[in-house]
XYZ file of C-alpha atoms in Angstrom:
379
model
C -122.220 -92.887 -92.140
C -122.674 -89.966 -93.995
C -120.203 -87.247 -93.174
C -121.709 -84.008 -92.100
C -122.120 -81.712 -94.914
C -120.173 -78.529 -94.456
C -121.225 -75.362 -96.006
C -118.413 -73.420 -97.375
C -117.810 -70.054 -95.696
C -119.079 -67.071 -97.485
C -116.395 -65.534 -99.478
C -116.162 -61.816 -99.430
C -116.987 -60.226 -102.646
C -113.992 -59.450 -104.523
C -113.433 -55.691 -104.671
C -110.830 -54.388 -106.904
C -107.982 -52.903 -104.843
C -107.267 -49.326 -105.495
C -104.302 -48.612 -107.580
C -101.322 -47.798 -105.430
C -100.522 -44.049 -105.321
C -97.260 -42.912 -106.571
C -94.442 -43.057 -104.053
C -94.165 -39.259 -103.733
C -97.865 -38.798 -102.910
C -98.364 -41.818 -100.692
C -97.533 -40.057 -97.464
C -99.888 -37.158 -98.218
C -102.704 -39.589 -99.145
C -102.308 -41.486 -95.888
C -102.326 -38.259 -93.918
C -105.560 -37.137 -95.610
C -107.205 -40.468 -94.894
C -106.195 -40.287 -91.280
C -107.605 -36.770 -90.880
C -110.843 -37.839 -92.560
C -111.247 -40.789 -90.246
C -110.807 -38.511 -87.206
C -113.400 -35.951 -88.372
C -116.999 -37.130 -87.708
C -119.406 -36.665 -90.645
C -123.119 -36.023 -90.517
C -124.226 -39.442 -91.826
C -121.157 -41.619 -91.932
C -120.244 -43.691 -88.923
C -117.325 -45.952 -88.631
C -116.451 -48.316 -85.830
C -113.717 -47.130 -83.607
C -110.539 -48.896 -84.269
C -108.924 -50.677 -81.379
C -106.279 -48.740 -79.572
C -103.681 -51.281 -80.563
C -104.430 -50.849 -84.236
C -102.098 -48.533 -85.987
C -103.676 -45.397 -87.398
C -101.554 -45.287 -90.495
C -100.880 -47.771 -93.101
C -97.752 -49.741 -92.711
C -94.795 -47.983 -94.141
C -96.451 -44.542 -94.267
C -94.879 -41.628 -92.334
C -96.575 -38.324 -91.337
C -94.310 -35.249 -91.913
C -95.814 -33.225 -89.031
C -97.400 -33.676 -85.665
C -100.522 -31.799 -84.828
C -100.584 -30.245 -81.360
C -102.938 -27.740 -79.791
C -101.515 -24.242 -79.392
C -101.211 -23.035 -75.849
C -102.927 -19.804 -74.827
C -99.562 -18.124 -73.997
C -98.235 -18.844 -77.451
C -101.353 -17.419 -79.072
C -101.063 -14.250 -77.000
C -97.396 -13.833 -77.919
C -98.225 -14.208 -81.591
C -100.973 -11.603 -81.391
C -98.707 -9.155 -79.543
C -95.953 -9.640 -82.091
C -98.360 -9.017 -84.939
C -99.659 -5.875 -83.215
C -96.155 -4.471 -82.716
C -95.272 -5.242 -86.314
C -98.350 -3.472 -87.677
C -97.717 -0.527 -85.348
C -94.209 -0.095 -86.721
C -95.540 -0.284 -90.267
C -98.230 2.324 -89.510
C -95.728 4.689 -87.836
C -93.388 4.448 -90.796
C -96.249 5.186 -93.168
C -97.460 8.215 -91.159
C -93.954 9.622 -90.866
C -93.340 9.246 -94.552
C -96.635 10.888 -95.558
C -96.080 13.785 -93.157
C -92.728 14.536 -94.757
C -94.511 15.021 -98.089
C -96.399 18.041 -96.754
C -94.206 19.412 -93.928
C -90.565 19.643 -94.798
C -88.542 19.179 -91.601
C -86.575 22.249 -90.610
C -82.830 21.874 -91.128
C -80.860 21.497 -87.908
C -79.446 24.722 -86.554
C -75.670 24.895 -86.856
C -73.801 24.878 -83.599
C -72.494 28.329 -82.612
C -68.946 28.897 -83.671
C -66.612 29.130 -80.738
C -63.966 31.789 -81.141
C -60.930 31.342 -78.980
C -59.988 34.934 -78.209
C -57.329 33.899 -75.749
C -56.775 35.514 -72.375
C -57.938 39.100 -72.051
C -55.414 41.873 -71.705
C -54.765 42.897 -68.074
C -56.273 46.364 -68.459
C -56.332 47.256 -64.765
C -52.719 46.233 -64.245
C -51.679 48.201 -67.330
C -53.460 51.303 -66.011
C -51.844 50.974 -62.592
C -48.334 50.554 -64.048
C -48.799 53.433 -66.517
C -50.144 55.755 -63.799
C -47.227 55.054 -61.462
C -44.723 55.444 -64.286
C -46.327 58.711 -65.460
C -46.079 60.218 -61.996
C -42.378 59.290 -61.799
C -41.686 60.417 -65.375
C -43.146 63.933 -64.968
C -41.715 64.511 -61.490
C -38.166 65.825 -61.295
C -35.979 67.850 -58.971
C -32.523 68.997 -59.943
C -31.532 68.850 -56.257
C -32.134 65.042 -56.215
C -31.913 63.559 -59.733
C -31.418 59.989 -58.501
C -34.887 59.912 -56.955
C -36.432 60.003 -60.434
C -34.083 57.331 -61.749
C -34.990 54.920 -58.978
C -38.709 55.557 -59.361
C -38.668 54.851 -63.114
C -36.678 51.636 -62.697
C -39.631 49.963 -60.916
C -41.723 49.877 -64.102
C -39.126 49.554 -66.869
C -37.293 46.454 -68.165
C -34.084 45.457 -66.445
C -31.105 47.306 -67.864
C -33.173 50.037 -69.555
C -31.893 53.615 -69.550
C -34.026 55.343 -66.916
C -32.365 58.781 -67.023
C -32.976 59.384 -70.713
C -35.232 62.273 -71.670
C -34.324 64.667 -68.852
C -31.377 67.032 -68.635
C -31.315 66.989 -64.816
C -32.533 70.593 -64.553
C -35.642 72.216 -63.085
C -38.326 71.221 -60.620
C -41.814 69.803 -61.218
C -44.241 67.601 -59.281
C -47.418 65.735 -60.102
C -50.540 66.501 -58.054
C -53.205 64.254 -59.671
C -52.953 61.109 -61.832
C -55.927 59.778 -63.800
C -55.340 56.633 -65.909
C -57.656 56.474 -68.914
C -58.137 54.307 -71.991
C -56.002 51.275 -72.846
C -55.511 50.630 -76.578
C -54.465 46.994 -77.158
C -52.043 46.826 -80.103
C -51.461 43.072 -80.310
C -48.530 40.862 -79.398
C -49.265 41.632 -75.717
C -48.514 45.310 -76.291
C -50.750 48.270 -75.485
C -50.805 52.044 -75.187
C -52.219 53.639 -72.029
C -53.501 57.204 -71.837
C -52.843 59.018 -68.523
C -53.998 62.535 -67.601
C -51.988 64.389 -64.951
C -52.271 67.672 -63.081
C -48.724 68.993 -62.651
C -47.311 71.925 -60.747
C -44.203 73.714 -61.919
C -42.748 77.110 -62.793
C -45.105 79.432 -64.613
C -44.408 79.812 -68.321
C -41.993 82.671 -69.041
C -42.102 85.152 -71.872
C -39.832 84.818 -74.879
C -36.192 85.853 -74.601
C -35.649 89.657 -74.688
C -34.337 91.224 -77.852
C -31.048 93.132 -78.130
C -32.942 96.443 -77.933
C -34.605 95.345 -74.692
C -31.225 94.295 -73.334
C -29.810 97.740 -74.183
C -32.685 99.484 -72.473
C -32.254 97.363 -69.353
C -28.641 98.487 -68.972
C -29.812 101.875 -67.826
C -32.357 100.433 -65.338
C -31.377 100.335 -61.678
C -30.399 96.999 -60.279
C -33.061 95.169 -58.236
C -32.618 94.242 -54.633
C -30.835 91.037 -53.794
C -34.001 89.784 -52.093
C -35.913 89.994 -55.378
C -33.120 88.173 -57.184
C -33.407 85.257 -54.775
C -37.225 85.070 -55.019
C -38.545 81.773 -56.414
C -40.353 81.902 -59.767
C -44.126 81.754 -59.652
C -45.591 78.268 -59.962
C -48.588 77.195 -62.006
C -50.684 74.066 -62.357
C -51.790 72.638 -65.664
C -53.209 69.409 -67.078
C -51.017 67.231 -69.269
C -51.698 64.048 -71.170
C -49.182 61.217 -71.421
C -49.384 58.098 -73.583
C -47.320 55.242 -72.166
C -46.325 52.129 -74.190
C -46.510 48.909 -72.168
C -46.057 45.184 -72.777
C -47.026 42.066 -70.849
C -43.969 39.905 -70.204
C -43.124 37.202 -67.664
C -46.461 37.541 -65.899
C -46.408 41.317 -65.392
C -46.786 44.580 -67.313
C -43.766 46.829 -67.879
C -43.116 50.038 -69.797
C -41.300 49.365 -73.068
C -39.875 52.817 -73.769
C -40.218 56.549 -73.438
C -43.772 57.908 -73.452
C -45.088 60.974 -75.270
C -46.801 64.069 -73.919
C -50.133 64.769 -75.647
C -52.753 67.472 -75.301
C -55.877 67.450 -73.157
C -59.171 68.382 -74.907
C -60.465 71.833 -74.057
C -64.100 70.790 -74.423
C -66.231 67.700 -74.795
C -68.137 66.550 -77.888
C -71.637 67.658 -78.793
C -74.481 65.712 -77.198
C -78.179 65.497 -78.123
C -80.497 67.858 -76.299
C -82.607 66.229 -73.572
C -86.234 65.586 -74.358
C -88.535 68.298 -73.077
C -90.882 67.316 -70.248
C -94.160 68.849 -69.281
C -94.452 70.039 -65.680
C -97.254 69.989 -63.161
C -97.087 73.601 -62.026
C -99.987 73.294 -59.553
C -98.321 70.434 -57.712
C -94.945 72.243 -57.911
C -96.374 75.283 -56.085
C -98.032 72.990 -53.545
C -94.749 71.223 -52.613
C -92.245 74.074 -52.933
C -92.202 74.657 -49.170
C -91.413 70.960 -48.591
C -88.368 71.194 -50.888
C -87.114 74.446 -49.339
C -87.328 72.975 -45.842
C -85.465 69.865 -46.919
C -82.543 71.725 -48.550
C -82.150 74.044 -45.572
C -81.797 70.984 -43.308
C -79.683 69.227 -45.950
C -76.872 71.762 -45.526
C -76.995 71.830 -41.722
C -76.510 68.072 -41.478
C -80.078 67.165 -40.487
C -81.802 65.879 -43.652
C -83.297 62.930 -41.765
C -85.483 65.220 -39.656
C -87.606 66.188 -42.662
C -87.058 63.193 -44.984
C -89.614 60.440 -45.531
C -89.598 57.483 -43.099
C -86.954 54.948 -44.082
C -85.037 57.365 -46.359
C -81.235 57.364 -46.042
C -79.769 60.686 -47.227
C -76.229 61.625 -46.044
C -75.647 65.229 -44.986
C -73.680 67.696 -47.111
C -70.120 68.732 -46.179
C -69.844 71.397 -43.505
C -69.469 75.030 -44.499
C -72.419 75.125 -46.913
C -75.535 77.241 -46.433
C -78.635 77.483 -48.573
C -78.860 80.530 -50.764
C -82.212 80.009 -52.416
C -84.328 77.607 -54.445
C -84.023 79.110 -57.915
C -86.520 76.784 -59.516
C -88.688 73.786 -58.584
C -90.722 71.898 -61.197
C -92.434 68.518 -60.792
C -92.907 66.224 -63.790
C -96.406 65.398 -64.932
C -97.712 62.213 -63.376
C -99.651 60.753 -60.504
C -99.556 58.212 -57.733
C -97.854 58.219 -54.360
C -94.376 59.026 -55.782
C -93.510 62.151 -57.792
C -90.187 63.358 -59.215
C -89.100 66.924 -59.854
C -86.051 69.075 -60.656
C -84.676 71.633 -58.184
C -82.169 74.355 -59.060
C -80.452 75.394 -55.815
C -77.834 78.042 -55.038
C -75.337 77.379 -52.222
C -73.020 79.692 -50.328
C -69.674 77.946 -49.927
C -66.095 79.176 -49.638
C -67.120 82.812 -49.876
C -68.808 82.208 -53.219
C -72.241 81.329 -54.518
C -72.604 78.251 -56.705
C -75.663 76.898 -58.480
C -76.501 73.177 -58.448
C -79.190 70.975 -60.029
C -80.901 68.058 -58.259
C -83.498 65.427 -59.059
C -85.772 65.021 -56.042
C -88.238 62.208 -55.394
C -91.245 62.971 -53.198
C -93.410 60.326 -51.559
C -96.824 60.707 -49.934
C -96.892 59.825 -46.236
C -100.285 59.229 -44.631
C -101.300 58.906 -41.014
C -104.535 58.883 -39.077
C -104.389 62.633 -38.533
C -102.905 64.028 -41.767
C -101.329 63.401 -45.133
C -98.146 65.093 -46.363
C -95.379 64.891 -48.984
C -91.738 64.275 -47.953
C -88.400 63.845 -49.736
C -87.474 60.177 -50.237
C -84.418 60.496 -52.572
C -82.158 63.246 -53.870
C -79.571 62.932 -56.685
C -77.236 65.521 -58.102
C -77.329 66.408 -61.755
C -80.161 66.633 -64.273
C -81.143 63.315 -65.871
C -84.195 63.603 -68.118
């Protein structure tokens, strides 16, 4: 029997194998081939490999793993990029602006000066005034009264009787503390003005010729010999040194009597004002009526509604309105100057007032009344 003739299987055409890639590039070559096989081409079709078949050549390793980005991650990346570019833009704008507008230098903080506690001016004035009254008051019939009074405002152990020979009589009627000059080291000098009453100043001692002439004069009555000398009042100034010690102010030593000015300094003349003479004549009767009631204690009966004007002291009567002039102006309030003479204490005295008039209207009439009155001329 003839054995069946077998046809040998077709042998695949021998294709030369590609040359192996170098070891360093093998993994990148495999990765490129894998990406190419996953991307469909326009004309090339390849059968899908079975799921069990490995996608990479044996022994090749991919250095990364491709995963789809989540939407949250994309949003975070975009926000981060936006913030970064915003910071860059702000820095650029700020830098360019400084080229054209030089920023103003910061203002230095105000310097704090520690002046320490202020000097107790009011206490110093009170102590100096009390001491001045005691210092310029003496009575030879009771010398210890002065010593005890001075001890209240002098340091302990100080000599309080010094400066007086225990003779004479004088009293203080008025005490006016004035300026306090701070000298440093808690020391100061206080000016005090006082009105004192004492014996009237006597003439100089008689000469020998006068004494000889008086020998021939008859002796005066004993009653005239015992008569008290005439008294006189006069203003005196006293500067008192004081110091603050142990929480209070005390006098450090003997004061000094100083003079009182006879007149004040020169002052600038007030500015001249133009007057409304027509309105002044129109309201003169209103002012005369007010001042006549002002002296009798009834200013409210003729004053404007709501005005509060206290009455003058008793014993004053109106002499006359010497002058009344209203300043130029308009409106419901007008101000003028009144020169008034008063009869008081048996004498006539002239005074100056600034008077404010206000217009009061009602259904029946309209009139001007005094709303304010102030003594003294203030331009």
